[in-house]
Tab-separated table of C-alpha atoms in Angstrom:
chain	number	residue	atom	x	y	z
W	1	UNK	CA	25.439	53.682	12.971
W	2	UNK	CA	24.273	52.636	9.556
W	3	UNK	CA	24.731	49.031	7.759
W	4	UNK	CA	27.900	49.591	5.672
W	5	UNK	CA	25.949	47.719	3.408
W	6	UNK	CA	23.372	50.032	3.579
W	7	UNK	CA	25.053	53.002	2.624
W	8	UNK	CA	26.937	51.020	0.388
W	9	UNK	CA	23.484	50.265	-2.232
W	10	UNK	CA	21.723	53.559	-1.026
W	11	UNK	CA	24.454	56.414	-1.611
W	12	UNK	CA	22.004	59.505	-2.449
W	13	UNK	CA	19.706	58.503	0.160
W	14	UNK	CA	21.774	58.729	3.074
W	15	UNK	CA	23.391	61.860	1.506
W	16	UNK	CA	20.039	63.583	1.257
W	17	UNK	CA	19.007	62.217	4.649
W	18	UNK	CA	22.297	63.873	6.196
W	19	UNK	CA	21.378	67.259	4.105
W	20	UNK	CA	18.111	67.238	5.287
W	21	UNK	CA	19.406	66.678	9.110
W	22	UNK	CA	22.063	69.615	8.490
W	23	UNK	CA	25.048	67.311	9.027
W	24	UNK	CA	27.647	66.849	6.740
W	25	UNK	CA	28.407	63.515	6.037
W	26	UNK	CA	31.188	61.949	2.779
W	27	UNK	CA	28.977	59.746	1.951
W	28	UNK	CA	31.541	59.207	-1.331
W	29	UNK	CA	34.796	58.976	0.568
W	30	UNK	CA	33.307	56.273	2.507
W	31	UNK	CA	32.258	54.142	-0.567
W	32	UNK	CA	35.763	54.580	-2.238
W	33	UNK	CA	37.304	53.274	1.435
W	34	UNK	CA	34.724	50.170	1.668
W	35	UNK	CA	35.449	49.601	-2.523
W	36	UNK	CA	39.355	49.515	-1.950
W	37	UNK	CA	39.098	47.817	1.937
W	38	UNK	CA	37.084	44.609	-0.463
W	39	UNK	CA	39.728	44.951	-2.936
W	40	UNK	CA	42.510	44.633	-0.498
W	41	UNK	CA	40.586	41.816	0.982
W	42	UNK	CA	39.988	39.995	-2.164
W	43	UNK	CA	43.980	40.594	-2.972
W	44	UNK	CA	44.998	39.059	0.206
W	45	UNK	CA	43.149	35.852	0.304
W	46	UNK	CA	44.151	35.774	-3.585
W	47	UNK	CA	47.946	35.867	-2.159
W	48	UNK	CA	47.409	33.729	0.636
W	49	UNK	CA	46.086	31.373	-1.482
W	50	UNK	CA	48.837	31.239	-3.888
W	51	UNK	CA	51.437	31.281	-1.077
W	52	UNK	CA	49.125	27.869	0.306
W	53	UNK	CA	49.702	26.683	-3.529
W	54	UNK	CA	53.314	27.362	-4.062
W	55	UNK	CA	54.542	26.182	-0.553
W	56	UNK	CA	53.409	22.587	-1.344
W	57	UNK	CA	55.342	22.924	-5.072
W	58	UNK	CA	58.388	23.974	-3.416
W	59	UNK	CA	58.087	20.810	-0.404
W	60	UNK	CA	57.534	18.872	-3.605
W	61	UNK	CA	60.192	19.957	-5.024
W	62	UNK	CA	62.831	19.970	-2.112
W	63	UNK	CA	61.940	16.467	-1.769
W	64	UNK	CA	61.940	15.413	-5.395
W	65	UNK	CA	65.749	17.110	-4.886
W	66	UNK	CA	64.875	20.156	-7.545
W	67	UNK	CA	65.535	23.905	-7.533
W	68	UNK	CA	62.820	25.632	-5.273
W	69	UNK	CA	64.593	29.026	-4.773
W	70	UNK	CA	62.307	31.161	-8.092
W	71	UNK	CA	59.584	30.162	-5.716
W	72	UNK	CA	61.141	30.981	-2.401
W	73	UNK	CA	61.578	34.378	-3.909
W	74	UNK	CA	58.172	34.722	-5.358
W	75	UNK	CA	56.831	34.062	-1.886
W	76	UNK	CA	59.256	36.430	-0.414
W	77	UNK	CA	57.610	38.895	-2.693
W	78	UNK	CA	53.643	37.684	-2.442
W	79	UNK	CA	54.345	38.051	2.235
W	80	UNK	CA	56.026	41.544	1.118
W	81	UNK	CA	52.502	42.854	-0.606
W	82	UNK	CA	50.672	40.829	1.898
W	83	UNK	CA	52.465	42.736	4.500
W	84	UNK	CA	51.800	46.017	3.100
W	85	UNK	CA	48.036	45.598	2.224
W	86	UNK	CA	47.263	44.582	6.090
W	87	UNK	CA	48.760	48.186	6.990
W	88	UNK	CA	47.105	50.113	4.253
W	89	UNK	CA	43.499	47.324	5.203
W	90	UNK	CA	44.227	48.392	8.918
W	91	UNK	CA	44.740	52.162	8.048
W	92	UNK	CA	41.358	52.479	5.670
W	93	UNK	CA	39.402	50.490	8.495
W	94	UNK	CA	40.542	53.033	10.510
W	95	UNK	CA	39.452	55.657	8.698
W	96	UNK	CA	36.483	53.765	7.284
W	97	UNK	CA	34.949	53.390	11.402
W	98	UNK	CA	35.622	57.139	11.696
W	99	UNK	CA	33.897	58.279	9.064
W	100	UNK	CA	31.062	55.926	9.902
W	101	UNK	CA	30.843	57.641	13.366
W	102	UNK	CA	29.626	61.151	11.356
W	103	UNK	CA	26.856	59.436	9.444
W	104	UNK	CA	23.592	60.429	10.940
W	105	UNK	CA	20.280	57.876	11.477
W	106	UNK	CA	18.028	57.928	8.305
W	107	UNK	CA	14.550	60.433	9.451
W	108	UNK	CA	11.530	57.957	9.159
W	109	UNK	CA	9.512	58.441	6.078
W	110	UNK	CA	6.871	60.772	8.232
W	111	UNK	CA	9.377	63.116	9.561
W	112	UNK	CA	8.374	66.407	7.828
W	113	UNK	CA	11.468	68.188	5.798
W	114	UNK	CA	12.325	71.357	6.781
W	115	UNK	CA	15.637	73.424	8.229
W	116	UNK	CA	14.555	74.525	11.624
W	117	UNK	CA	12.271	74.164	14.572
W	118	UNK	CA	9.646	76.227	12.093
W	119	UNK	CA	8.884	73.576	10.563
W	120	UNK	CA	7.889	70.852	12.952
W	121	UNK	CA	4.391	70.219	13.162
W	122	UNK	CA	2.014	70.307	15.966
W	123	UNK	CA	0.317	66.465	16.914
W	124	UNK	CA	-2.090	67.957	19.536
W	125	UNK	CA	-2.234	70.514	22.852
W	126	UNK	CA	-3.876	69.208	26.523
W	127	UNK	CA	-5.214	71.497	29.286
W	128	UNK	CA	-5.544	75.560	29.246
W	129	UNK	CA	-2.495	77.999	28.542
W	130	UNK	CA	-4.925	80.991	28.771
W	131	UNK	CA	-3.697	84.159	31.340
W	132	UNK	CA	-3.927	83.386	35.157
W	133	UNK	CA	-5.974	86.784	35.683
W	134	UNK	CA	-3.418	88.572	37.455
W	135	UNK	CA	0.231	89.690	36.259
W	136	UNK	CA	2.494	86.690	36.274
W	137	UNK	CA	5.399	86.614	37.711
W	138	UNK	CA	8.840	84.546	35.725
W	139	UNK	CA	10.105	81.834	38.260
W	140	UNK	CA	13.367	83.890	38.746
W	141	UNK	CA	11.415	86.297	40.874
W	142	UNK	CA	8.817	83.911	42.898
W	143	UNK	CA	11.475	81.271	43.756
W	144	UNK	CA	13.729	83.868	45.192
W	145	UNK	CA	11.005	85.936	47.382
W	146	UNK	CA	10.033	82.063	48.349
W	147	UNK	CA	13.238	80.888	49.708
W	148	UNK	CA	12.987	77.780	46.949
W	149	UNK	CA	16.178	78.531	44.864
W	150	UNK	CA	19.298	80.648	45.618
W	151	UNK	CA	20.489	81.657	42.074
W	152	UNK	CA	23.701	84.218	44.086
W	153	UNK	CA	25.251	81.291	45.887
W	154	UNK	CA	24.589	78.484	43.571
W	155	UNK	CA	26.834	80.689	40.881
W	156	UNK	CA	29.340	81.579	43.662
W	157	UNK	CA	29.902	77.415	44.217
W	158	UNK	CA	30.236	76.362	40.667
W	159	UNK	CA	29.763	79.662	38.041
W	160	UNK	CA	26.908	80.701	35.946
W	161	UNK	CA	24.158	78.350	34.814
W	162	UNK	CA	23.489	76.388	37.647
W	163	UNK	CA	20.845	76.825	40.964
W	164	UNK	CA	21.147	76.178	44.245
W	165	UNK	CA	17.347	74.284	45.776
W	166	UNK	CA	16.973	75.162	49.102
W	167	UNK	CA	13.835	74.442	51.591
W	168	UNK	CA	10.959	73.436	50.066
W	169	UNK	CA	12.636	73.765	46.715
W	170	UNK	CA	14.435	71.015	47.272
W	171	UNK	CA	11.558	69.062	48.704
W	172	UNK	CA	9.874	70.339	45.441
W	173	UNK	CA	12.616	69.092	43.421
W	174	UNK	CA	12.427	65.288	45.618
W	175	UNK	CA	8.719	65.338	45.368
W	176	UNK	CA	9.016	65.354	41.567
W	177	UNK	CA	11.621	62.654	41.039
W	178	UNK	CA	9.569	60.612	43.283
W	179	UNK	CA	6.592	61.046	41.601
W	180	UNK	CA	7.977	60.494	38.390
W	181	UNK	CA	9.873	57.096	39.305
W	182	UNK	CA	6.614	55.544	40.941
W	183	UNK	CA	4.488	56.514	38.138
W	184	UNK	CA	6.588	54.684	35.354
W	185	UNK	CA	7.403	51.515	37.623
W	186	UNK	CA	4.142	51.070	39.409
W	187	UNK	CA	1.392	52.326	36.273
W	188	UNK	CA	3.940	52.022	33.526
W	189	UNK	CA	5.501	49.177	33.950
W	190	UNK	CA	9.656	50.536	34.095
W	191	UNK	CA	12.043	48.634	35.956
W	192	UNK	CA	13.974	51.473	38.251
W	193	UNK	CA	17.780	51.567	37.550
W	194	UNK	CA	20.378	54.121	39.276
W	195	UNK	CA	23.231	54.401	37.013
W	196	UNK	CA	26.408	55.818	37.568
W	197	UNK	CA	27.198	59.639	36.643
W	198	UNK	CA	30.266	58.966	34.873
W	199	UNK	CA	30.186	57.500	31.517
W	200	UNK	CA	33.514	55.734	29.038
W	201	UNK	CA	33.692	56.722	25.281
W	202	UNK	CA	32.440	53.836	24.348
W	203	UNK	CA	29.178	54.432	26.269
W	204	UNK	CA	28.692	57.870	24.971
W	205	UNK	CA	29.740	56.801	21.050
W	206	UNK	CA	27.410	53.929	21.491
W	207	UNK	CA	23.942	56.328	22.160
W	208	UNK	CA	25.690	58.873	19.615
W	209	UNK	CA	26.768	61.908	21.636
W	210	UNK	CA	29.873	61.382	20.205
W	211	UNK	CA	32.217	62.388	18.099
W	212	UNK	CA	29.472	64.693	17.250
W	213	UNK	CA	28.639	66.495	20.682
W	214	UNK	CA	31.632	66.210	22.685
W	215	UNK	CA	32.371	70.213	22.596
W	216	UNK	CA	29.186	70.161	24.820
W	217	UNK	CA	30.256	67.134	27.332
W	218	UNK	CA	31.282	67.755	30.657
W	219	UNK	CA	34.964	65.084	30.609
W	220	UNK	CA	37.526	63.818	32.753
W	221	UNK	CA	41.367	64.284	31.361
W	222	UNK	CA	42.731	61.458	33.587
W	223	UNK	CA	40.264	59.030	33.594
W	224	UNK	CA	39.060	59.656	30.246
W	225	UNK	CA	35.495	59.226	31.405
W	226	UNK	CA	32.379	61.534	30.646
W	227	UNK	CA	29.830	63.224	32.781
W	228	UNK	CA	27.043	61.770	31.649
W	229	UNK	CA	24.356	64.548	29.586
W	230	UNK	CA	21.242	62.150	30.565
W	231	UNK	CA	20.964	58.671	31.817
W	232	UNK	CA	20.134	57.732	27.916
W	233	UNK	CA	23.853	56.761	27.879
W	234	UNK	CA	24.322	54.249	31.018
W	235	UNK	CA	20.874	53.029	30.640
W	236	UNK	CA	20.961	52.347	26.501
W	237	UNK	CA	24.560	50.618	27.305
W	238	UNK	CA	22.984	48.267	29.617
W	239	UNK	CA	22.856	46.010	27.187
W	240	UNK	CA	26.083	47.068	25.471
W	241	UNK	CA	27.475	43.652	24.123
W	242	UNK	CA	25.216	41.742	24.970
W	243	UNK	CA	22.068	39.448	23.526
W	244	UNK	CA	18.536	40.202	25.091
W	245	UNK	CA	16.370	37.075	25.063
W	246	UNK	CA	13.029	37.547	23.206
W	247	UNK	CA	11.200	36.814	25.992
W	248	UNK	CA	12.202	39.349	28.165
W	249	UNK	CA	11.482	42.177	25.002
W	250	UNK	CA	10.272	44.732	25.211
W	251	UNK	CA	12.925	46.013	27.884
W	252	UNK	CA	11.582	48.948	29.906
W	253	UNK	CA	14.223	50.761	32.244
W	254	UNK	CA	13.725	54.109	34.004
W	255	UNK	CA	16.249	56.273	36.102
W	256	UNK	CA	16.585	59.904	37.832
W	257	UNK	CA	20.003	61.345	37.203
W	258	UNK	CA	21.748	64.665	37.147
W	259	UNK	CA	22.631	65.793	33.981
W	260	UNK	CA	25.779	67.729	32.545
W	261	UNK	CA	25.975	69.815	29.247
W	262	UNK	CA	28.202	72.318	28.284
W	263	UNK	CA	25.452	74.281	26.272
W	264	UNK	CA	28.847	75.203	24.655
W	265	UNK	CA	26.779	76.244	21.313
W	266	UNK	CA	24.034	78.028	23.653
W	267	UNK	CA	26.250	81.080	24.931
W	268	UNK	CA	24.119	84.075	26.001
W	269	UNK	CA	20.992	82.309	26.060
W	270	UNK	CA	18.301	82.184	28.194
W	271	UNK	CA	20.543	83.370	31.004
W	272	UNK	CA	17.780	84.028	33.670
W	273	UNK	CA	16.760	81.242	35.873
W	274	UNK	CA	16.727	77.331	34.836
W	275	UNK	CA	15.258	77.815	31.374
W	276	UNK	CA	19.071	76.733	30.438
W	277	UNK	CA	21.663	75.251	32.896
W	278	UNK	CA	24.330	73.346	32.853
W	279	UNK	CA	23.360	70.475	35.570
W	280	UNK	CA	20.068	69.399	35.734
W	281	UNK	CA	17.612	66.532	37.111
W	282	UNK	CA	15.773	63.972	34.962
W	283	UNK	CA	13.970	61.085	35.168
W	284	UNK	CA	14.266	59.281	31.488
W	285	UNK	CA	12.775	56.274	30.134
W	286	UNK	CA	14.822	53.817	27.965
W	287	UNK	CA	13.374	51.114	25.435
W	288	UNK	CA	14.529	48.044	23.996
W	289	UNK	CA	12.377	46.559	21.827
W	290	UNK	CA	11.719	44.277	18.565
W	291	UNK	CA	12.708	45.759	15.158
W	292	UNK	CA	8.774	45.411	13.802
W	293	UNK	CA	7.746	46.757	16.968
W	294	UNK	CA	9.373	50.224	17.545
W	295	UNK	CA	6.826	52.723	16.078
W	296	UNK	CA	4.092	51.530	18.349
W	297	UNK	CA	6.572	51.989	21.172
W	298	UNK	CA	7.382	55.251	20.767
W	299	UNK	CA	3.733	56.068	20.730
W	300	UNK	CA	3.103	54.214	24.001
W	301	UNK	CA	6.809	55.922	25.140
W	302	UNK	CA	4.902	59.322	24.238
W	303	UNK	CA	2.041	58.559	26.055
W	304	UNK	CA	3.735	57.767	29.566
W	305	UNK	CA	5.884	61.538	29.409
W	306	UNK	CA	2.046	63.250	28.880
W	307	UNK	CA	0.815	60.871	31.960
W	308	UNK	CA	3.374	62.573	33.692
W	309	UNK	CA	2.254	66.101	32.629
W	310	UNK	CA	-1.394	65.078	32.639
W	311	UNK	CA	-1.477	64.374	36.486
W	312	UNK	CA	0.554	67.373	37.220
W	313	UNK	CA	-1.848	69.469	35.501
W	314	UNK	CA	0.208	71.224	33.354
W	315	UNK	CA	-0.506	72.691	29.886
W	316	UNK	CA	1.379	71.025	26.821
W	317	UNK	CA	1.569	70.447	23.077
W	318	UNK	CA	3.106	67.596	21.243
W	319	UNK	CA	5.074	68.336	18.360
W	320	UNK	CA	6.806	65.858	15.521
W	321	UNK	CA	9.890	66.955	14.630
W	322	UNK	CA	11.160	68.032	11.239
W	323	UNK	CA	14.540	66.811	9.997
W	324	UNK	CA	16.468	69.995	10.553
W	325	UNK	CA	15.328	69.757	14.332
W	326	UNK	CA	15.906	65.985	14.394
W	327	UNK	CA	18.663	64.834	16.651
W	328	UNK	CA	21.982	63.101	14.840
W	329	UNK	CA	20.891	59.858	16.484
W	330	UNK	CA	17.027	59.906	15.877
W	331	UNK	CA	15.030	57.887	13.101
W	332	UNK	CA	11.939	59.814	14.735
W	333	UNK	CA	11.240	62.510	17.254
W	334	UNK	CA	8.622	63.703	19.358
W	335	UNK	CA	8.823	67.153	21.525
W	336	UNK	CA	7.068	68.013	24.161
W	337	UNK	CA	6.734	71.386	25.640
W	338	UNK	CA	4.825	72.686	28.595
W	339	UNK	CA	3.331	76.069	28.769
W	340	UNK	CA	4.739	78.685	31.379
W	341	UNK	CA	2.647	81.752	32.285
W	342	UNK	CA	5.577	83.543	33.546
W	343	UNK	CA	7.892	83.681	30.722
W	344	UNK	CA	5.032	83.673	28.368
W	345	UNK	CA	6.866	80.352	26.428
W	346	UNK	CA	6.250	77.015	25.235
W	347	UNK	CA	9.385	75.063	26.711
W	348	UNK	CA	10.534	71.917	25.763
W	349	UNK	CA	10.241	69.318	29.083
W	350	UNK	CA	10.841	65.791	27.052
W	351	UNK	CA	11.871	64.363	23.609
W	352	UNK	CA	10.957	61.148	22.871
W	353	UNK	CA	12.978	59.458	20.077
W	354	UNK	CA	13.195	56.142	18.084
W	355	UNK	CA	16.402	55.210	16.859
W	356	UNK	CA	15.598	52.713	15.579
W	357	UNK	CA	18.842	50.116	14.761
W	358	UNK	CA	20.850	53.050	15.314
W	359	UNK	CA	22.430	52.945	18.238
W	360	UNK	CA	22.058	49.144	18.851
W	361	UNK	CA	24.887	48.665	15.959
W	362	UNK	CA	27.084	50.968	17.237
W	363	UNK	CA	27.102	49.514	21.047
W	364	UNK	CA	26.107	45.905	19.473
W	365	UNK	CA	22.992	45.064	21.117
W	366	UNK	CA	21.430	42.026	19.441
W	367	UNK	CA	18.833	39.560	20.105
W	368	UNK	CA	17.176	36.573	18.154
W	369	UNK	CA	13.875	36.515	16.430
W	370	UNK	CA	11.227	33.816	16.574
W	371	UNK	CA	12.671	32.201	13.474
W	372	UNK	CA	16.283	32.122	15.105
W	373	UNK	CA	17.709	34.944	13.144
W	374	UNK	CA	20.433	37.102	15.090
W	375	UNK	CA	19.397	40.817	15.284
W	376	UNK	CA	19.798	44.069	16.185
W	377	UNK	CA	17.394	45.248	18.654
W	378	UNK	CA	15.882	49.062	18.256
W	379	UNK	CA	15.661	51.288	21.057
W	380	UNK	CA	14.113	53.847	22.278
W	381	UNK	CA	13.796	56.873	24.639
W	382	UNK	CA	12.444	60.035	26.383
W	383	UNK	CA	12.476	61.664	29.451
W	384	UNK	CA	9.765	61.362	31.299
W	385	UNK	CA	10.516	64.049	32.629
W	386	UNK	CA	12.917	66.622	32.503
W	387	UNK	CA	12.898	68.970	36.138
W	388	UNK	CA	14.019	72.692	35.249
W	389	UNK	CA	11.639	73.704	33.103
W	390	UNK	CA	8.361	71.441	34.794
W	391	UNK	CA	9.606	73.262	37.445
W	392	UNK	CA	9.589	76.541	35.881
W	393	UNK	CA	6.029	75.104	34.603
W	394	UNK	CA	5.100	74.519	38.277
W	395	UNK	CA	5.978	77.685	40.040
W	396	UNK	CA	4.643	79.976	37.030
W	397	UNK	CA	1.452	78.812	36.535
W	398	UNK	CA	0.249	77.589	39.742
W	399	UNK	CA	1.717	80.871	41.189
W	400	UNK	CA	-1.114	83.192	43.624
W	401	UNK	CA	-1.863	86.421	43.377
W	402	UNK	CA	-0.626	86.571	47.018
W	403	UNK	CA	2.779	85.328	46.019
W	404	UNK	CA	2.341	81.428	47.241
W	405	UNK	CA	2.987	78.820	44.743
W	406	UNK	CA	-0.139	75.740	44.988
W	407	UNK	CA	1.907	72.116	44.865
W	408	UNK	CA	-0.198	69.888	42.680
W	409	UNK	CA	-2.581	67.533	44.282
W	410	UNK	CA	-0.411	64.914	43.002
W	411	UNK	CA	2.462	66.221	44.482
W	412	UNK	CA	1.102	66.841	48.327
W	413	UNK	CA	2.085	63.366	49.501
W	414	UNK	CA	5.248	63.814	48.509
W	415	UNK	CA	5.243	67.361	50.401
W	416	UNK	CA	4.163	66.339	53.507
W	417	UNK	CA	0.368	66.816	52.715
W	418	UNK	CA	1.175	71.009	52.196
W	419	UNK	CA	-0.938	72.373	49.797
W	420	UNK	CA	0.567	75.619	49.612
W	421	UNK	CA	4.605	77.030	49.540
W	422	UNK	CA	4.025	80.326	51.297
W	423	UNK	CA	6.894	82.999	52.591
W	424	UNK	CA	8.705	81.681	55.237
């Protein structure tokens, strides 16, 4: 959320930034509520402080033995209009927060402008996406003939979009969230977390998923509670309401989660395989850090996502974001997308974002700095990574020629030392 204030001295600013980001924000309506919500407020205490005034005249009076009742009806008349401007002040607060909630983060001044994912532009690329020398084979096909994901049955339990790991799929899948976990607590420095699946408004308004996203959330009619769409949400509410002490800053937590999203806006897309499903494993990576301190974060936040890609030896490029690509939350994004042989396709494995005060002032996360001063802290996060498609990334480009799929060296601990998934 941004600083009333803010938006208050910097009206075509935060109107461009929303054009820019594609969202539609009334920037206008929300400067007439705050200007008649101050001039409600400056009424009232005006009347209050009359009715303070006029209430000693007429206990003067009463006692001096004089007429009080033209005051006793003034007053009657001043709690009247006080009445009625604390329903229209609690009605245009009402409307005021609302309309607050649709205001999207400002994009950092090196966020490139442009409409669409066309625009973003490329930081830098690591290992080789060249051809494996042999025709590759999309993951739909080798994790079937390998017994490592049952696409029929997974879709007979729960519908289209989702896979069933069986085997050494699902020891694939393990191996990978272990991995990840014990790279970012024991190199990186994370503290582990393992956060509940189910999420309250507040949570999800707090990180920003809603009002904006909640066609694509996964809810609960009777409990009113959300499946969560990454572990962004429980782990950026840790501190929801709460002051972090300076010393403990910066604040590193990492979980593995599922993940539930609708795609509701992605129908008929990428409908083979797990290039798009509706549950999914991730480990993410959540930052909470000092105001002054947040860009060099998100750096070091970038870095610790390409560790994990790095060691796994999988092709990827880095890309900034553009504001038409930028998420509703996000001061700053990066992407980063891994190259898979099979489906010939850069995809999209982590975003890591800075948000900057964003989503601290909407779930009030504050702490002090070294001169005392109350703030709000900035956070960060990314995922670190995302399973699906560095899965997809796994099984299409270390695929054989013989059908086998080689597990990464990093990986063969976690495997039972196999080098190799071969047909059972």
């Amino acid at each position: 959320m941004l600083d009333l204030a803010f938006i208050r001295e910097n009206p075509e600013r935060v109107s461009r930034a929303a054009a820019d980001k594609g969202e539609k924000a009334d920037v206008r309506a929300i400067i007439d509520m705050d200007r008649r919500r101050r001039e409600i407020l400056k009424e009232s205490e005006s009347l209050r402080a009359r009715r303070n005034e006029v209430s000693r005249e007429i206990g003067a009076k009463r006692s001096g033995g004089h007429d009080a009742e033209a005051l006793i009806t003034e007053m009657r008349g001043v709690g009247e209009r006080i009445k009625a401007l604390e329903t229209e002040l609690s009605d245009i607060e009402e409307r005021l927060g609302e309309a607050l909630l649709w205001v999207p983060n400002i994009p950092a001044a090196d966020v490139p402008v442009g409409a669409d994912e066309s625009a973003n532009e490329e930081v830098r690329r690591w290992g080789d996406a060249g051809e494996l020398g042999f025709p590759a084979q999309p993951h739909w096909e080798i994790a079937p003939s390998l017994g490592l994901i049952d696409f029929a049955r997974a879709s007979k339990m729960a519908g289209s979009g989702f896979a069933l790991f069986t085997g050494a799929g699902a020891r694939l899948q393990r191996a990978l969230i272990s991995f990840m976990l014990d790279m970012h607590t024991r190199e990186h420095g994370y503290r582990e977390v393992l956060p509940p699946y189910l999420a309250t408004r507040d949570c999800m308004v707090g990180t920003g998923q809603l009002p904006k996203l909640e066609d694509d959330m996964y809810r609960t009619v009777s409990d009113a509670l959300f499946l969560i769409p990454t572990a962004e949400v429980p782990l950026t509410n840790f501190f929801r309401d709460e002051e972090i002490s300076l010393v403990d800053m910066p604040v590193r937590l990492t979980a593995y989660t599922a993940c539930f999203r609708r795609e509701a806006g992605s129908y008929g897309k990428d409908t083979r395989g797990l290039v798009r499903v509706h549950q999914f494993d991730k480990v993410e990576m959540v930052k909470f850090v000092e105001a002054d301190k947040s860009y060099d974060e998100l750096e070091s936040l970038l870095g610790d996502a390409e560790d994990v890609l790095r060691a796994l030896g999988l092709p990827y490029r880095v890309l900034k974001l553009c504001t038409g690509d930028l998420s509703f939350a996000a001061a700053k994004c990066y992407d980063i997308e891994v190259w898979s042989a099979g489906v010939g396709r850069w995809l999209e494995v982590s975003s890591c974002s800075n948000f900057e005060d964003f989503q601290a002032r909407r779930a009030n996360i504050r702490y002090r700095d070294e001169k005392g001063a109350l703030r709000y802290a900035h956070t960060l996060n990314g995922s670190g990574v995302a399973l699906p498609r560095t899965m997809i990334a796994i099984l299409e480009n270390y695929q054989n020629p013989d059908g086998s799929v080689t597990v990464p060296e990093v990986l063969r601990p976690y495997m039972g030392g196999a080098s190799a998934i071969t047909r059972e």
